[in-house]
Amino acid sequence: MPAQAYAGKECVCQLRRGICDQSCVQGMLDTPFYIACLRLTGRRCLVVGGGDVGLEKVEGLLACDGDVVLVAPDAVPQLRELAGEGSIRWERREYAGPADLEGTFIAIAATNDTDVNIRVYEDAERRAMLVNVVDVPPLCNFILPAIVRTGPLAIAISTAGASPALAKRIKRQIADEYGEPYARLAVILNEARGWAKSTLPTYQDRKAFFEGIVNGEPDPVELLRAGDEAAVRDLIAAAQASHAPA
């Protein structure tokens, strides 16, 4: 259960119960989430809140090349540095309402002020925008999974908000299992995509070509773990020769 939805605490969602009765998280685990990867390059991404949690969200957006705007009257030193070097734009003030959402693709609220969080959520919802209030599920229309990211490889882990700690444990285990060799294989296979599209006439032909490499023997991942990238390229060359139309 999210940290801010425990019975007896002050209500932090738009239900405004006064004292939390956990009604906001009833049925949370029954919600089917549509998993998608968003392209943020050049898109305005708003973060409201300049604390450590805001920093975490800003860094995640920057990692995906988002155009990040921070709205906060104060900020932790790392956010100040990012603003000073020009990596983000810092509006040093309180959230001003709908005007702050103009031209915005995604909004994240990371403040400790319930009224501000609710305003951000409601303003964004009226515009059918993506919005997330950190650790308050009823003030989110999307959630942020734990991410394992190595080069072009990204693996998302979600427990539907039930246990971020469990998601982090799974993240560590996946990072140990699926690391650099898999990411490197993705890069090498991507180099063959142009050949496959121009040479193999159907989707099924291209599927058979790539699956034959990925699932074949010798295992390309094990070859890369052994540092033998040349052998992987030889596998791809042999597959191209065998799949090329006569």
Coordinates of C-alpha atoms in Angstrom, one line a residue:
M1 CA 0.0 0.0 0.0
P2 CA 1.4 3.4 -0.9
A3 CA 2.9 5.3 2.1
Q4 CA 0.4 8.1 1.9
A5 CA -2.7 5.9 2.0
Y6 CA -2.5 4.4 5.5
A7 CA -5.6 4.5 7.7
G8 CA -5.5 7.2 10.3
K9 CA -3.2 9.6 8.4
E10 CA -4.4 12.9 7.1
C11 CA -6.1 12.4 3.7
V12 CA -3.8 13.5 0.8
C13 CA -6.1 12.8 -2.2
Q14 CA -9.0 14.5 -3.9
L15 CA -11.5 12.5 -1.9
R16 CA -10.8 14.8 1.0
R17 CA -11.8 12.4 3.8
G18 CA -10.0 14.4 6.4
I19 CA -8.5 11.3 8.0
C20 CA -7.5 8.6 5.5
D21 CA -9.8 5.6 5.4
Q22 CA -7.9 3.9 2.6
S23 CA -10.9 4.1 0.3
C24 CA -8.7 5.6 -2.4
V25 CA -6.7 2.4 -2.8
Q26 CA -9.6 0.0 -2.8
G27 CA -9.5 -2.0 -6.0
M28 CA -6.1 -0.6 -6.9
L29 CA -4.6 -4.0 -7.7
D30 CA -7.5 -4.7 -10.0
T31 CA -6.6 -1.8 -12.3
P32 CA -5.2 -3.0 -15.7
F33 CA -2.4 -0.6 -16.7
Y34 CA -1.6 0.0 -20.3
I35 CA 2.2 -0.2 -20.6
A36 CA 3.8 2.2 -23.1
C37 CA 7.1 3.8 -23.8
L38 CA 6.9 7.6 -24.3
R39 CA 9.1 9.6 -26.6
L40 CA 9.9 12.8 -24.6
T41 CA 12.5 14.4 -26.8
G42 CA 11.7 18.1 -27.2
R43 CA 8.5 17.8 -25.2
R44 CA 7.8 20.1 -22.3
C45 CA 7.7 18.1 -19.0
L46 CA 6.6 19.9 -15.9
V47 CA 7.8 18.9 -12.4
V48 CA 6.2 20.8 -9.4
G49 CA 8.3 20.5 -6.3
G50 CA 12.0 21.1 -5.7
G51 CA 12.8 18.5 -3.1
D52 CA 14.7 15.2 -3.3
V53 CA 11.7 13.4 -4.9
G54 CA 11.4 16.2 -7.4
L55 CA 15.1 15.7 -8.2
E56 CA 14.5 12.0 -8.8
K57 CA 11.7 12.8 -11.3
V58 CA 13.7 15.5 -13.0
E59 CA 16.6 13.2 -13.5
G60 CA 14.4 10.5 -15.0
L61 CA 12.9 13.0 -17.5
L62 CA 16.3 14.3 -18.4
A63 CA 17.5 10.8 -19.0
C64 CA 14.8 10.5 -21.7
D65 CA 15.7 13.9 -23.3
G66 CA 12.6 15.7 -22.0
D67 CA 12.5 19.5 -22.0
V68 CA 12.1 19.9 -18.2
V69 CA 10.5 22.8 -16.4
L70 CA 10.7 22.9 -12.6
V71 CA 8.2 25.0 -10.7
A72 CA 9.1 25.5 -7.1
P73 CA 9.9 28.4 -4.7
D74 CA 13.0 26.6 -3.5
A75 CA 15.1 23.6 -4.7
V76 CA 17.7 21.2 -3.4
P77 CA 21.3 22.0 -4.5
Q78 CA 21.4 19.4 -7.3
L79 CA 18.3 21.0 -8.9
R80 CA 19.9 24.4 -8.6
E81 CA 23.0 23.1 -10.4
L82 CA 20.9 21.6 -13.2
A83 CA 19.1 25.0 -13.6
G84 CA 22.4 26.9 -13.4
E85 CA 24.0 24.8 -16.2
G86 CA 20.9 25.2 -18.4
S87 CA 19.8 21.5 -18.2
I88 CA 16.4 22.5 -16.9
R89 CA 14.4 25.7 -16.7
W90 CA 13.5 26.7 -13.1
E91 CA 10.5 28.9 -12.4
R92 CA 11.2 30.0 -8.9
R93 CA 7.7 30.4 -7.5
E94 CA 4.6 28.5 -6.5
Y95 CA 2.5 26.5 -8.9
A96 CA 0.3 29.1 -10.7
G97 CA -2.5 26.9 -12.1
P98 CA -3.5 26.0 -15.6
A99 CA -1.1 28.5 -17.2
D100 CA 1.8 26.3 -16.1
L101 CA 0.4 23.4 -18.0
E102 CA 0.2 25.3 -21.3
G103 CA 2.1 23.3 -24.0
T104 CA 3.0 20.6 -21.5
F105 CA 3.1 16.9 -22.4
I106 CA 3.5 15.4 -19.0
A107 CA 3.1 16.8 -15.4
I108 CA 4.5 15.4 -12.2
A109 CA 3.7 16.8 -8.8
A110 CA 6.2 16.1 -6.0
T111 CA 5.3 18.5 -3.3
N112 CA 4.3 17.9 0.3
D113 CA 1.3 20.2 0.0
T114 CA -1.9 18.2 -0.6
D115 CA -3.9 21.2 -2.0
V116 CA -1.2 21.9 -4.6
N117 CA -1.0 18.3 -5.6
I118 CA -4.8 18.1 -6.1
R119 CA -4.7 21.3 -8.1
V120 CA -2.0 20.0 -10.4
Y121 CA -4.0 16.7 -10.9
E122 CA -7.3 18.4 -11.5
D123 CA -5.9 21.0 -13.8
A124 CA -4.1 18.3 -15.9
E125 CA -7.1 16.0 -15.9
R126 CA -9.3 18.7 -17.4
R127 CA -6.9 18.9 -20.2
A128 CA -6.7 15.1 -20.7
M129 CA -2.9 15.3 -19.9
L130 CA -0.6 12.7 -18.4
V131 CA -0.3 13.5 -14.7
N132 CA 1.3 11.8 -11.7
V133 CA 1.3 12.9 -8.1
V134 CA 4.1 11.0 -6.4
D135 CA 2.9 8.2 -4.1
V136 CA -0.8 9.2 -4.3
P137 CA -2.4 6.7 -6.7
P138 CA -5.8 8.4 -6.9
L139 CA -4.0 11.5 -8.1
C140 CA -2.4 9.7 -11.0
N141 CA -3.6 8.7 -14.5
F142 CA -0.3 6.9 -15.0
I143 CA 2.3 5.3 -12.7
L144 CA 6.1 5.1 -13.0
P145 CA 7.5 1.6 -12.9
A146 CA 11.0 0.7 -11.8
I147 CA 13.3 0.8 -14.8
V148 CA 16.4 -1.3 -15.7
R149 CA 18.1 0.7 -18.4
T150 CA 21.2 -0.4 -20.3
G151 CA 21.9 1.3 -23.6
P152 CA 18.8 0.9 -25.7
L153 CA 17.5 -1.8 -23.5
A154 CA 14.8 -0.8 -21.0
I155 CA 12.9 -3.2 -18.8
A156 CA 10.0 -1.9 -16.7
I157 CA 8.8 -3.5 -13.4
S158 CA 5.5 -2.6 -11.9
T159 CA 3.6 -4.0 -8.9
A160 CA 0.7 -1.7 -9.7
G161 CA 1.8 0.5 -6.7
A162 CA 1.4 -2.4 -4.2
S163 CA 5.0 -2.6 -3.2
P164 CA 7.7 -0.3 -4.6
A165 CA 10.3 -2.1 -2.4
L166 CA 9.5 -5.4 -4.2
A167 CA 9.7 -3.7 -7.6
K168 CA 13.2 -2.5 -6.6
R169 CA 14.3 -5.9 -5.5
I170 CA 13.1 -7.3 -8.9
K171 CA 14.9 -4.5 -10.6
R172 CA 18.2 -5.5 -9.0
Q173 CA 17.8 -9.1 -10.0
I174 CA 16.9 -8.3 -13.5
A175 CA 19.8 -5.9 -13.8
D176 CA 22.1 -8.7 -12.8
E177 CA 20.6 -11.1 -15.3
Y178 CA 20.0 -8.8 -18.3
G179 CA 22.8 -6.4 -18.6
E180 CA 25.4 -5.2 -21.1
P181 CA 25.5 -8.3 -23.4
Y182 CA 21.7 -8.0 -24.1
A183 CA 22.0 -4.3 -24.7
R184 CA 25.0 -4.9 -27.1
L185 CA 23.1 -7.6 -28.9
A186 CA 20.2 -5.2 -29.4
V187 CA 22.5 -2.6 -31.0
I188 CA 24.1 -5.2 -33.3
L189 CA 20.7 -6.6 -34.4
N190 CA 19.5 -3.1 -35.1
E191 CA 22.3 -2.7 -37.6
A192 CA 20.7 -5.6 -39.6
R193 CA 17.2 -4.1 -39.6
G194 CA 17.9 -2.1 -42.8
W195 CA 19.1 -5.2 -44.6
A196 CA 16.2 -7.3 -43.5
K197 CA 13.6 -4.6 -44.5
S198 CA 15.1 -4.2 -47.9
T199 CA 15.8 -7.9 -48.6
L200 CA 13.2 -10.0 -46.9
P201 CA 9.8 -9.5 -48.4
T202 CA 7.4 -10.4 -45.6
Y203 CA 7.1 -9.8 -41.8
Q204 CA 7.2 -13.6 -41.3
D205 CA 10.5 -13.8 -43.2
R206 CA 12.0 -11.0 -41.1
K207 CA 10.7 -12.6 -37.9
A208 CA 12.2 -15.9 -38.8
F209 CA 15.6 -14.2 -39.6
F210 CA 15.9 -12.4 -36.3
E211 CA 14.5 -15.2 -34.1
G212 CA 16.9 -17.7 -35.7
I213 CA 19.8 -15.5 -34.6
V214 CA 18.5 -14.7 -31.1
N215 CA 17.4 -18.2 -30.2
G216 CA 20.0 -20.1 -32.2
E217 CA 23.2 -21.9 -31.4
P218 CA 25.7 -20.8 -30.4
D219 CA 23.9 -18.4 -28.1
P220 CA 24.8 -14.8 -29.2
V221 CA 24.4 -13.5 -25.6
E222 CA 26.9 -16.1 -24.3
L223 CA 29.3 -15.1 -27.1
L224 CA 29.0 -11.5 -26.1
R225 CA 29.5 -12.4 -22.4
A226 CA 32.8 -14.0 -23.5
G227 CA 33.8 -10.9 -25.4
D228 CA 33.4 -12.5 -28.9
E229 CA 31.5 -9.9 -30.8
A230 CA 33.1 -11.0 -34.1
A231 CA 31.4 -14.4 -33.7
V232 CA 28.0 -12.8 -33.3
R233 CA 28.6 -10.8 -36.5
D234 CA 29.6 -14.0 -38.2
L235 CA 26.3 -15.5 -37.0
I236 CA 24.3 -12.6 -38.5
A237 CA 26.3 -12.8 -41.8
A238 CA 25.6 -16.6 -42.1
A239 CA 21.9 -15.9 -41.4
Q240 CA 21.8 -13.2 -44.0
A241 CA 23.3 -15.6 -46.5
S242 CA 20.8 -18.4 -45.8
H243 CA 17.7 -16.1 -45.8
A244 CA 18.6 -14.0 -48.8
P245 CA 16.3 -14.7 -51.8
A246 CA 17.9 -16.9 -54.5

